[in-house]
Short mmCIF file of C-alpha atoms and ligand atoms in Angstrom, two decimals:
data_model
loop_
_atom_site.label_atom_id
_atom_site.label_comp_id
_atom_site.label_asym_id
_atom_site.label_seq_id
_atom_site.Cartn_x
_atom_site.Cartn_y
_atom_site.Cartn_z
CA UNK P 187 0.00 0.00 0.00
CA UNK P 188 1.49 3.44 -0.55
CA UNK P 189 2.05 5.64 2.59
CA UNK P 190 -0.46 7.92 3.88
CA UNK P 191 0.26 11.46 2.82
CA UNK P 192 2.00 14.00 5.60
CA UNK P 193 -0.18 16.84 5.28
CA UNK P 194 2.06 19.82 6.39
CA UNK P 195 1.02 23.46 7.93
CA UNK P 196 3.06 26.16 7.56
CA UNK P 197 2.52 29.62 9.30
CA UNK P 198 3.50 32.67 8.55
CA UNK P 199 6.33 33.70 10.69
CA UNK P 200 8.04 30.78 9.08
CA UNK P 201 6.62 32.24 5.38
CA UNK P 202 8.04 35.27 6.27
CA UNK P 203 11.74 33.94 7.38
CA UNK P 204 12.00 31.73 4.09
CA UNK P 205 11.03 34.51 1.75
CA UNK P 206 13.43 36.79 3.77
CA UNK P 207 15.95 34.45 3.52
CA UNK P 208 15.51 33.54 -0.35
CA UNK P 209 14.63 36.34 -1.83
CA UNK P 210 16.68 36.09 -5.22
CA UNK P 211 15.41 32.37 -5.23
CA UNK P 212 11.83 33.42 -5.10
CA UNK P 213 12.44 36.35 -7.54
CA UNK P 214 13.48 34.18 -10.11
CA UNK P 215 10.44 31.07 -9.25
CA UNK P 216 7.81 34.27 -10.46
CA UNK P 217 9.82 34.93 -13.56
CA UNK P 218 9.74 31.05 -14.03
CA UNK P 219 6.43 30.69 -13.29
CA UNK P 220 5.40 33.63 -16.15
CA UNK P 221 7.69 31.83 -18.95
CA UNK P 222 5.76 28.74 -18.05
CA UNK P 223 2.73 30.22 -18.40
CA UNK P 224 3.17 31.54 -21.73
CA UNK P 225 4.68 28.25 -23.01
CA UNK P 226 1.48 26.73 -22.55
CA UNK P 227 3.22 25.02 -18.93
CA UNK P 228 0.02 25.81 -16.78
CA UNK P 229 -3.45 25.33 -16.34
CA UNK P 230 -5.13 28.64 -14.39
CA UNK P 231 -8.65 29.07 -14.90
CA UNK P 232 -10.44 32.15 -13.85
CA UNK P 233 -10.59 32.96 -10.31
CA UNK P 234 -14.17 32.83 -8.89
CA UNK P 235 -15.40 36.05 -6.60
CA UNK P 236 -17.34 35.33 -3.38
CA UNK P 237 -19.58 38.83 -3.51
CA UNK P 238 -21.78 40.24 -0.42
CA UNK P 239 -24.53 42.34 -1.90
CA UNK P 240 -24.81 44.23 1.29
CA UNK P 241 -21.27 45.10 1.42
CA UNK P 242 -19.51 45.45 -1.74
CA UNK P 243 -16.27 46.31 -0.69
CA UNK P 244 -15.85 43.21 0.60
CA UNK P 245 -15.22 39.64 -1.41
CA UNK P 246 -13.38 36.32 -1.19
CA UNK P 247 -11.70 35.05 -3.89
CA UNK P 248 -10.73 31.57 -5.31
CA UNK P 249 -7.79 31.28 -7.23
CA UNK P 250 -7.58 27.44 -8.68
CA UNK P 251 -3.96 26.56 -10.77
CA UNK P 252 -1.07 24.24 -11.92
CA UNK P 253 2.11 24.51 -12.44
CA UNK P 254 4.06 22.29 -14.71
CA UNK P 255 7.84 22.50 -15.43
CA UNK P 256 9.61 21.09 -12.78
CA UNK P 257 7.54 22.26 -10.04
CA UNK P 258 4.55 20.16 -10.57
CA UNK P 259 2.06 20.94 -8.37
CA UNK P 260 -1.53 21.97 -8.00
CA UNK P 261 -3.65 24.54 -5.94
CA UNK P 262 -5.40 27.06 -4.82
CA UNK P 263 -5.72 30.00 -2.76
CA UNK P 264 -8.60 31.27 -1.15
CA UNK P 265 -7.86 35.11 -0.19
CA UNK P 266 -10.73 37.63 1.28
CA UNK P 267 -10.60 40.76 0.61
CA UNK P 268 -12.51 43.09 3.47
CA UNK P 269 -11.14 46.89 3.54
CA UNK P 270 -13.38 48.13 6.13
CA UNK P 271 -10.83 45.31 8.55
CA UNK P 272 -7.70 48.47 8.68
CA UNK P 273 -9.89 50.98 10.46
CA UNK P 274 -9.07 48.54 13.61
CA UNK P 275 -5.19 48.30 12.42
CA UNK P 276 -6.41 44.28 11.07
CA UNK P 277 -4.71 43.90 7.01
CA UNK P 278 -7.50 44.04 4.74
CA UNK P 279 -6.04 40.71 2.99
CA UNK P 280 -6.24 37.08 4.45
CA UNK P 281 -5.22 33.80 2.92
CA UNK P 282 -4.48 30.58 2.63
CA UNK P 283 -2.82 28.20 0.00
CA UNK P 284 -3.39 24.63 -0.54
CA UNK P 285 -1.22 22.59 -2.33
CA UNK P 286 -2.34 19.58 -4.08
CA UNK P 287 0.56 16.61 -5.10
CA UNK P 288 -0.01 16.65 -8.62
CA UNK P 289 -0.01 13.22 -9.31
CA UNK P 290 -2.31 11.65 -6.92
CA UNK P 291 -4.46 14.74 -6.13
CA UNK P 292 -4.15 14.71 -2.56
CA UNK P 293 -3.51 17.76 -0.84
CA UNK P 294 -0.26 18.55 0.54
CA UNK P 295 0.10 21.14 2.95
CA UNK P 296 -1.96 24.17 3.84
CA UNK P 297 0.57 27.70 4.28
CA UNK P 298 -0.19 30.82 5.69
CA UNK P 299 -0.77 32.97 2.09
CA UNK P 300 -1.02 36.99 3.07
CA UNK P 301 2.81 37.20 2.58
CA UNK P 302 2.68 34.63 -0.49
CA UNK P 303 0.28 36.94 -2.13
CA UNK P 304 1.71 40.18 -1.58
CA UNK P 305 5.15 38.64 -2.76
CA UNK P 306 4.39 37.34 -5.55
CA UNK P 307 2.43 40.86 -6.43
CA UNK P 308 5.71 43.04 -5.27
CA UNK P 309 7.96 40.93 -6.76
CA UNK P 310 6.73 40.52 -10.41
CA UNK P 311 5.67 44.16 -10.24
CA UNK P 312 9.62 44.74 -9.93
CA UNK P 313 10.25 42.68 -12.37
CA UNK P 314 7.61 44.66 -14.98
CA UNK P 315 9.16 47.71 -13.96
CA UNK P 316 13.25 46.84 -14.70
CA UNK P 317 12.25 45.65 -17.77
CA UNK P 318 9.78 48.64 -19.18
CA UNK P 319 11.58 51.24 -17.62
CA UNK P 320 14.08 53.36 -19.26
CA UNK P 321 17.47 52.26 -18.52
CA UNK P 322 19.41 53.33 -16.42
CA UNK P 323 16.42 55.16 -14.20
CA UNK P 324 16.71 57.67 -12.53
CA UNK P 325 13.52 59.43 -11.03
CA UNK P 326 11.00 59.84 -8.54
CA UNK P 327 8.83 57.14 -7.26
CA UNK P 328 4.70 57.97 -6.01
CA UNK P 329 2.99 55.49 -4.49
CA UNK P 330 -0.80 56.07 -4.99
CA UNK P 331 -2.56 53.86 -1.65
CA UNK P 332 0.17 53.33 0.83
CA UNK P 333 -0.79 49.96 2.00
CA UNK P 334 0.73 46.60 2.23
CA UNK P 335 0.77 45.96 -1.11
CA UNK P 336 2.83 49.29 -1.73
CA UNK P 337 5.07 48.58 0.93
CA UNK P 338 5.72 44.67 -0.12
CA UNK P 339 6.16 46.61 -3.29
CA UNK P 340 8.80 49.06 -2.40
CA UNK P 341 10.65 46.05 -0.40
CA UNK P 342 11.11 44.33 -3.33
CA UNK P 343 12.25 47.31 -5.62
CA UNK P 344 14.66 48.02 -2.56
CA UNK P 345 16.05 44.37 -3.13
CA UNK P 346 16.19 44.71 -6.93
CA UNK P 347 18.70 47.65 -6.17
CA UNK P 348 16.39 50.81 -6.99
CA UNK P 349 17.41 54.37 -6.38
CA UNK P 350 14.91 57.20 -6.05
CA UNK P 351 15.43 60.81 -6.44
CA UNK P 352 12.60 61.76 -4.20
CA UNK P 353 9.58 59.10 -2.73
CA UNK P 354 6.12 61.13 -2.73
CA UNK P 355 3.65 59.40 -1.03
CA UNK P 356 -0.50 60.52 -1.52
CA UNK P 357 -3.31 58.56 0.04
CA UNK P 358 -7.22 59.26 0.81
CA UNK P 359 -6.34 58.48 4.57
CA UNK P 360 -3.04 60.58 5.42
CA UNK P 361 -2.49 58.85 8.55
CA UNK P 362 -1.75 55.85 6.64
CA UNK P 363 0.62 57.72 4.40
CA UNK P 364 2.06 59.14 7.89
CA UNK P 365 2.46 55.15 9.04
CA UNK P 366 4.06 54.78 5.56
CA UNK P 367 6.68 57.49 6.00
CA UNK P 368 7.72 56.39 9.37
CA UNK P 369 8.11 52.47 7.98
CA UNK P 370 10.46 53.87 4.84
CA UNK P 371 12.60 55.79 7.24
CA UNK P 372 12.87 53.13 9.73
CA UNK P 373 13.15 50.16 6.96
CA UNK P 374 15.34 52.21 4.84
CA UNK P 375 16.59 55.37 6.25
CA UNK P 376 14.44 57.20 3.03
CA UNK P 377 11.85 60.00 3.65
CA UNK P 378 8.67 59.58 2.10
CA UNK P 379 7.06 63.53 1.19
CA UNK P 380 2.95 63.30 1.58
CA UNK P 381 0.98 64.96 -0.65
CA UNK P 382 -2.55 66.48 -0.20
CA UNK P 383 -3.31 66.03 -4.17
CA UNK P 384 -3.20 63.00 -6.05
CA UNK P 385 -1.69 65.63 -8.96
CA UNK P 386 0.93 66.98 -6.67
CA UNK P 387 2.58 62.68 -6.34
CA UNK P 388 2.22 61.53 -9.97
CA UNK P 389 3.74 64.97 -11.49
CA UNK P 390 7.25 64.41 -12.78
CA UNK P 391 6.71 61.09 -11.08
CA UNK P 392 8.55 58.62 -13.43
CA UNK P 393 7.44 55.69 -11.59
CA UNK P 394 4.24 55.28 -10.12
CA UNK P 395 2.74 52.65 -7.99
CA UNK P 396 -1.05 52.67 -7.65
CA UNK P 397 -2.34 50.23 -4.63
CA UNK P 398 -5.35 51.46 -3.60
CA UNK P 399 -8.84 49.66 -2.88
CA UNK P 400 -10.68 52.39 -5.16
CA UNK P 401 -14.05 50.14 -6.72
CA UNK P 402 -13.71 52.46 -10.15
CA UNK P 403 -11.57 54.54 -11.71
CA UNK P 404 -10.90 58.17 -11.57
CA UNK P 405 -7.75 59.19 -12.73
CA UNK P 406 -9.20 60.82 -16.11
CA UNK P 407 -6.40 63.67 -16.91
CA UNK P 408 -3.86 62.58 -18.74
CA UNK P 409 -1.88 65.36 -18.10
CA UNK P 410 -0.76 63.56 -14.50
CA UNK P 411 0.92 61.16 -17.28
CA UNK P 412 2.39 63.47 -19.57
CA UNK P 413 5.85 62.96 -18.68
CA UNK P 414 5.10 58.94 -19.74
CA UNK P 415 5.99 57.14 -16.51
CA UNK P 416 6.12 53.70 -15.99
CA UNK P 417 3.10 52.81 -14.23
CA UNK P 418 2.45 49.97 -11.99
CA UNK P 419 -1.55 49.61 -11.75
CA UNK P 420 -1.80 46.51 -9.53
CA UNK P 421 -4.48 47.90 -7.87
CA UNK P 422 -5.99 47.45 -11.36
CA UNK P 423 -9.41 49.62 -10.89
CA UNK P 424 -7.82 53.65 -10.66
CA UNK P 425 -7.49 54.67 -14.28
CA UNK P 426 -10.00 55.86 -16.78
CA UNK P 427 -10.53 54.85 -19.98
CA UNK P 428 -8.93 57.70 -21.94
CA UNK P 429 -6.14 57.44 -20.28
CA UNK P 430 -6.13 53.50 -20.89
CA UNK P 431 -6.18 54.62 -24.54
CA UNK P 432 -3.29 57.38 -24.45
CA UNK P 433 -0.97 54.45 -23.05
CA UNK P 434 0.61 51.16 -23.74
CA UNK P 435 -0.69 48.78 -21.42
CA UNK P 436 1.11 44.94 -20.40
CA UNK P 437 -0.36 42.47 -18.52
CA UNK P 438 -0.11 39.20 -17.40
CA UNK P 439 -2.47 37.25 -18.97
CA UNK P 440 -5.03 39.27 -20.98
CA UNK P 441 -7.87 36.99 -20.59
CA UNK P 442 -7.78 37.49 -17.26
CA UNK P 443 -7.37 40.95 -16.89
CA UNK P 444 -10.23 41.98 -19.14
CA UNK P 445 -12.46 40.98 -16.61
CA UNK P 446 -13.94 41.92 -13.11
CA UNK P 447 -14.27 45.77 -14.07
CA UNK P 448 -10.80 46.21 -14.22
CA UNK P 449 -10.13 49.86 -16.19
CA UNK P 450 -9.02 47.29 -19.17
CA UNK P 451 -12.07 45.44 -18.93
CA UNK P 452 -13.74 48.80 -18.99
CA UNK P 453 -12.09 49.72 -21.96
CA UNK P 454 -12.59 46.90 -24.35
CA UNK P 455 -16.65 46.83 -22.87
CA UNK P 456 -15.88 50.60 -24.16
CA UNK P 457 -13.71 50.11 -27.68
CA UNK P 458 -15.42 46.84 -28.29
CA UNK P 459 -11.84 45.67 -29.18
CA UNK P 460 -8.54 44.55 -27.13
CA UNK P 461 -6.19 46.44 -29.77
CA UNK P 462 -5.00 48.76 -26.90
CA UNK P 463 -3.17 45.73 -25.29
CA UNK P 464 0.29 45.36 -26.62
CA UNK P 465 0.86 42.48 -24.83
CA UNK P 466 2.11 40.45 -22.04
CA UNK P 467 5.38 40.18 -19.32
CA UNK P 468 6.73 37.42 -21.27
CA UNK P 469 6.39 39.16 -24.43
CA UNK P 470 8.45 42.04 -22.83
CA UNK P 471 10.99 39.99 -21.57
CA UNK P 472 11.14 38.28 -24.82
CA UNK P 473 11.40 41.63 -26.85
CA UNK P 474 8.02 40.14 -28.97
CA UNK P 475 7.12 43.78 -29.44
CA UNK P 476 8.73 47.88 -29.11
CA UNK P 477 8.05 49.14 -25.95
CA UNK P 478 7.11 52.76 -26.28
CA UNK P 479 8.74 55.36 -24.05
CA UNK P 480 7.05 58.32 -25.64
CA UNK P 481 3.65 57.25 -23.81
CA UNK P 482 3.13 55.45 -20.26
CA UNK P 483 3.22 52.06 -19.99
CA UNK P 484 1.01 50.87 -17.79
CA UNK P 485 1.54 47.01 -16.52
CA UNK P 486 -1.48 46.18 -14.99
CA UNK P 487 -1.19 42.12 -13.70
CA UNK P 488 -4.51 40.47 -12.96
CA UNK P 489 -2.86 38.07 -10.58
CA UNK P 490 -2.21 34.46 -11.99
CA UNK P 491 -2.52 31.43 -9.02
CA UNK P 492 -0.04 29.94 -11.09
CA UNK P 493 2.59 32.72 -9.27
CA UNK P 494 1.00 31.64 -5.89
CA UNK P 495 1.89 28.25 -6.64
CA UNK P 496 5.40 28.72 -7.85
CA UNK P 497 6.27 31.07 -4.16
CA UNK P 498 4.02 28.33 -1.56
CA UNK P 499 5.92 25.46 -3.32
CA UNK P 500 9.32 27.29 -2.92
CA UNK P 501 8.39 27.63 0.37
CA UNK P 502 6.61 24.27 1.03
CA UNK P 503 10.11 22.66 0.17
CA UNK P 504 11.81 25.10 2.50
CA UNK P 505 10.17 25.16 5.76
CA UNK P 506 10.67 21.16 4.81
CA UNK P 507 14.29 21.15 4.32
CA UNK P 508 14.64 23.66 7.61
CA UNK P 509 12.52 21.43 9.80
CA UNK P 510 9.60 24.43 10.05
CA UNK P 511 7.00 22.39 8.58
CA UNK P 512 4.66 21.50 11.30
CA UNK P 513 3.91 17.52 9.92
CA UNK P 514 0.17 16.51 10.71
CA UNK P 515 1.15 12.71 9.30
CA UNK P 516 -2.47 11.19 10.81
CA UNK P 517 -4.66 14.22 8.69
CA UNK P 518 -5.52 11.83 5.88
CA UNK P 519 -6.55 9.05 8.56
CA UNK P 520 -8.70 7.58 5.38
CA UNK P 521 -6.69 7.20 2.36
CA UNK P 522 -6.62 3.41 2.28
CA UNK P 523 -8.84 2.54 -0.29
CA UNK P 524 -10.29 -1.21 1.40
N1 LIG N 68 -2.99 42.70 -9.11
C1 LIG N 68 -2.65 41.86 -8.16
O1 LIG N 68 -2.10 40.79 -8.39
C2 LIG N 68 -2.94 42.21 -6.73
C3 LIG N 68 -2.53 41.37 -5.70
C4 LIG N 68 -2.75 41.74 -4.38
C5 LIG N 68 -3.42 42.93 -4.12
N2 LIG N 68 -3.85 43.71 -5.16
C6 LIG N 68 -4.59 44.94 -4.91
O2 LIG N 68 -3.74 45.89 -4.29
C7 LIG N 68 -4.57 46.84 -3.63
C8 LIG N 68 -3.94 47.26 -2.31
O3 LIG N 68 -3.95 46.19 -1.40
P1 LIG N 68 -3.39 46.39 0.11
O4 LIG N 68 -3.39 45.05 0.74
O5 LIG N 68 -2.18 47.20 0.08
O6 LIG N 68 -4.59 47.23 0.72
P2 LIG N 68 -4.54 48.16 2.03
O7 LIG N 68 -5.94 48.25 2.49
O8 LIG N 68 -3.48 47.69 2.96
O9 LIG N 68 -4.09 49.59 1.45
C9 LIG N 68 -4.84 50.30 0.51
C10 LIG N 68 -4.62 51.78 0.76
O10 LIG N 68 -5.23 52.52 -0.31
C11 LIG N 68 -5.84 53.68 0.24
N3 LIG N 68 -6.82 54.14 -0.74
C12 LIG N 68 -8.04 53.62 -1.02
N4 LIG N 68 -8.60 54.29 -2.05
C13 LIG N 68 -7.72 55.25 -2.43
C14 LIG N 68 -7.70 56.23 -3.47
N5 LIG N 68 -8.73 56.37 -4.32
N6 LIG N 68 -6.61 57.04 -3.57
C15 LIG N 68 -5.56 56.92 -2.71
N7 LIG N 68 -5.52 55.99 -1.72
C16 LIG N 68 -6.58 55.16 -1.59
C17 LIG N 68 -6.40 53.22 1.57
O11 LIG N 68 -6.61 54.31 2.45
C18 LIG N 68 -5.28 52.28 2.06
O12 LIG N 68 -4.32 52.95 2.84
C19 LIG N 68 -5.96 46.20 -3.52
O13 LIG N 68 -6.82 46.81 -4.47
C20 LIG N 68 -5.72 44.77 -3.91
O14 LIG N 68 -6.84 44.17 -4.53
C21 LIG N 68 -3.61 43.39 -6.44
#
C-alpha cells in the first residue's frame, strides 16, 4: 500500500523567514512561473469572486492553478478581501494556499498565504518595472494607496537595487501615508514627502505605484501622465478609460485581466476591441514587441494562481528542508482505499 500522505502546515512567521531568507530564489520562481505560463506550462482558470450584496467592498476570492515544469504541483488559494478590517489596524487581505501533489491529487500542505500573495504581487511588479523602464532610471517614485501591497512593493524594488530621487507618497487616509513614512525611514533610512493632491505625487513622477482599494476609476487627466511614466496599476481599478487609450498597457495574462471591471475590462466593454493591449510580461521579456517610451506604460497584472503556486511550493520545500513544517502525518486518517 502506498504511505499515507503527511499533510504539512506552515505559518507565517516561518513564510516570512524563508522569503526573507531567499529572496533572489523566489524572484526568479515568479519569472519562471510567467515563462511557463506563456509556453502553454500551466493550467489557471479564472478565479471565482465570493460577492456580499450588502457590502460590496468586501469579497473572497478563489484562485484554482497548476504549475508544470519542474515544479509540478496543483492549488489554490482562497484570499478575502474586506477593507473596512484596517480601520481597527487588522490587514485588509487574508489567505491561505493549498497545495495539491499533482499526481495523486491529494492535498499537501496548507501555508499561511497573506505574505505569499503580496510577494508574488511586489515581486513581479519589480520585475515589470526593470524591464519597461528606461534604462538606467533615474527618477521619482509615487505610491498612490500606501498599503501593504505598496510597501511589499517598495521592499522588493529596494532588493532589486532601486534608487529614487525623491519618494512622494498621496493617500485618501493621510495617517496611513504618515504610518508609511515612518516604515520607509525606519526600513530604509528614506523620507517619504505626503501629498494632499493626487496631482501633486504623480507629477514628474517617473514611476508610479497605484495600490489602492478604489471600486472604479478616476484618474481621467492625462496630463498627471504626460511625462510617460512607468506605471504599476496593480491595484488594477484607478485609471480611466482615456487614459487607458493614451498608453501602452502589459499584462499578465489578458484573458484574465479583461475581466472583473478592471479599467481594461472597462475599456474593451468601451472600444469593443482589445487592440489597446500590446501584450504580455513574457512578451516584454522576450522583446516580442517595441516598448514605447514616448507614452506610459502601464503594466497592470490580474494576478495568476499559477505565481502563488510557484512562491508556496518554494516555500513548502523550504520550511521542509529547515525542519519548520509543522507535519500533521495522521490528517488523511482515510486514504486506504479497502
Ligand atoms: N494585481 C494583483 O495581483 C494584486 C494582488 C494583491 C493585491 N492587489 C490589490 O492591491 C490593492 C492594495 O492592497 P493592500 O493590501 O495594500 O490594501 P490596504 O488596504 O493595505 O491599502 C490600501 C490603501 O489605499 C488607500 N486608498 C483607497 N482608495 C484610495 C484612493 N482612491 N486614492 C488613494 N488611496 C486610496 C487606503 O486608504 C489604504 O491605505 C488592492 O486593491 C488589492 O486588490 C492586487
Amino acid at each position: 500500500m502506498a504511505p499515507a500522505p503527511i499533510f504539512d502546515v506552515i505559518p507565517g512567521p516561518v513564510v516570512k523567514r524563508v522569503i526573507d531568507a531567499n529572496r533572489k530564489q523566489v524572484f526568479d520562481a515568479v519569472e519562471a512561473a510567467y515563462r511557463l505560463h506563456d509556453s502553454g506550462a500551466t493550467l489557471n482558470p479564472a478565479s471565482y469572486f465570493l460577492l456580499y450584496p450588502d457590502n460590496p467592498n468586501a469579497r473572497i476570492i478563489a484562485l484554482p492553478a497548476h504549475l508544470g515544469g519542474e515544479v509540478q504541483k496543483s492549488g489554490i488559494k482562497w484570499i478575502s478581501s474586506f477593507p473596512e478590517n484596517i480601520s481597527s489596524n487588522l490587514a485588509r487581505a487574508s489567505a491561505v494556499l493549498i497545495l495539491n501533489d499533482a499526481s495523486t491529487g491529494y492535498p499537501l500542505a496548507c501555508l499561511e498565504a497573506s505574505l505569499i500573495s503580496a510577494t508574488r504581487t511586489a515581486a513581479s511588479a519589480a520585475l515589470a518595472a526593470e524591464h519597461i523602464s528606461p534604462n538606467p532610471f533615474e527618477g521619482t517614485l509615487a505610491v498612490i494607496g500606501t498599503g501593504i501591497i505598496a510597501r511589499t512593493t517598495v521592499e522588493w524594488l529596494m532588493f532589486r537595487n532601486w534608487k529614487f530621487r525623491k519618494i512622494k507618497l498621496y493617500d485618501v487616509d493621510q495617517t496611513e501615508a504618515a504610518h508609511f513614512s515612518k516604515w520607509l525611514g525606519d526600513q530604509f533610512n528614506l523620507e517619504g514627502q505626503i501629498q494632499d493632491k493626487l496631482e501633486d505625487a504623480t507629477s514628474d513622477s517617473s514611476l508610479i505605484l497605484f495600490t489602492t482599494t478604489t471600486l472604479g476609476p478616476y484618474l481621467a487627466d492625462k496630463e498627471l501622465f504626460a511625462q510617460s511614466p512607468t506605471v504599476l496599476h496593480l491595484s488594477l481599478r484607478d485609471i480611466c478609460v482615456n487614459v487607458i487609450l493614451a498608453s501602452q498597457n502589459i499584462v499578465d495574462d489578458v484573458d484574465h485581466c479583461l475581466k472583473a471591471k478592471t479599467s481594461l475590462h472597462l475599456t474593451e466593454m468601451e472600444t469593443g476591441n482589445r487592440n489597446f493591449v500590446s501584450g504580455s510580461l513574457v512578451d516584454v521579456l522576450e522583446k516580442r514587441f517595441k516598448l514605447d517610451h514616448q507614452r506610459p506604460r502601464i503594466f497592470s497584472p490580474f494576478g495568476l494562481g499559477v505565481l502563488d503556486i510557484a512562491v508556496g511550493s518554494f516555500v513548502l520545500e523550504a520550511a521542509k528542508s529547515s525542519g519548520e513544517a509543522i507535519e500533521l502525518p495522521d490528517f488523511f486518517g482515510n486514504s486506504a482505499r479497502w
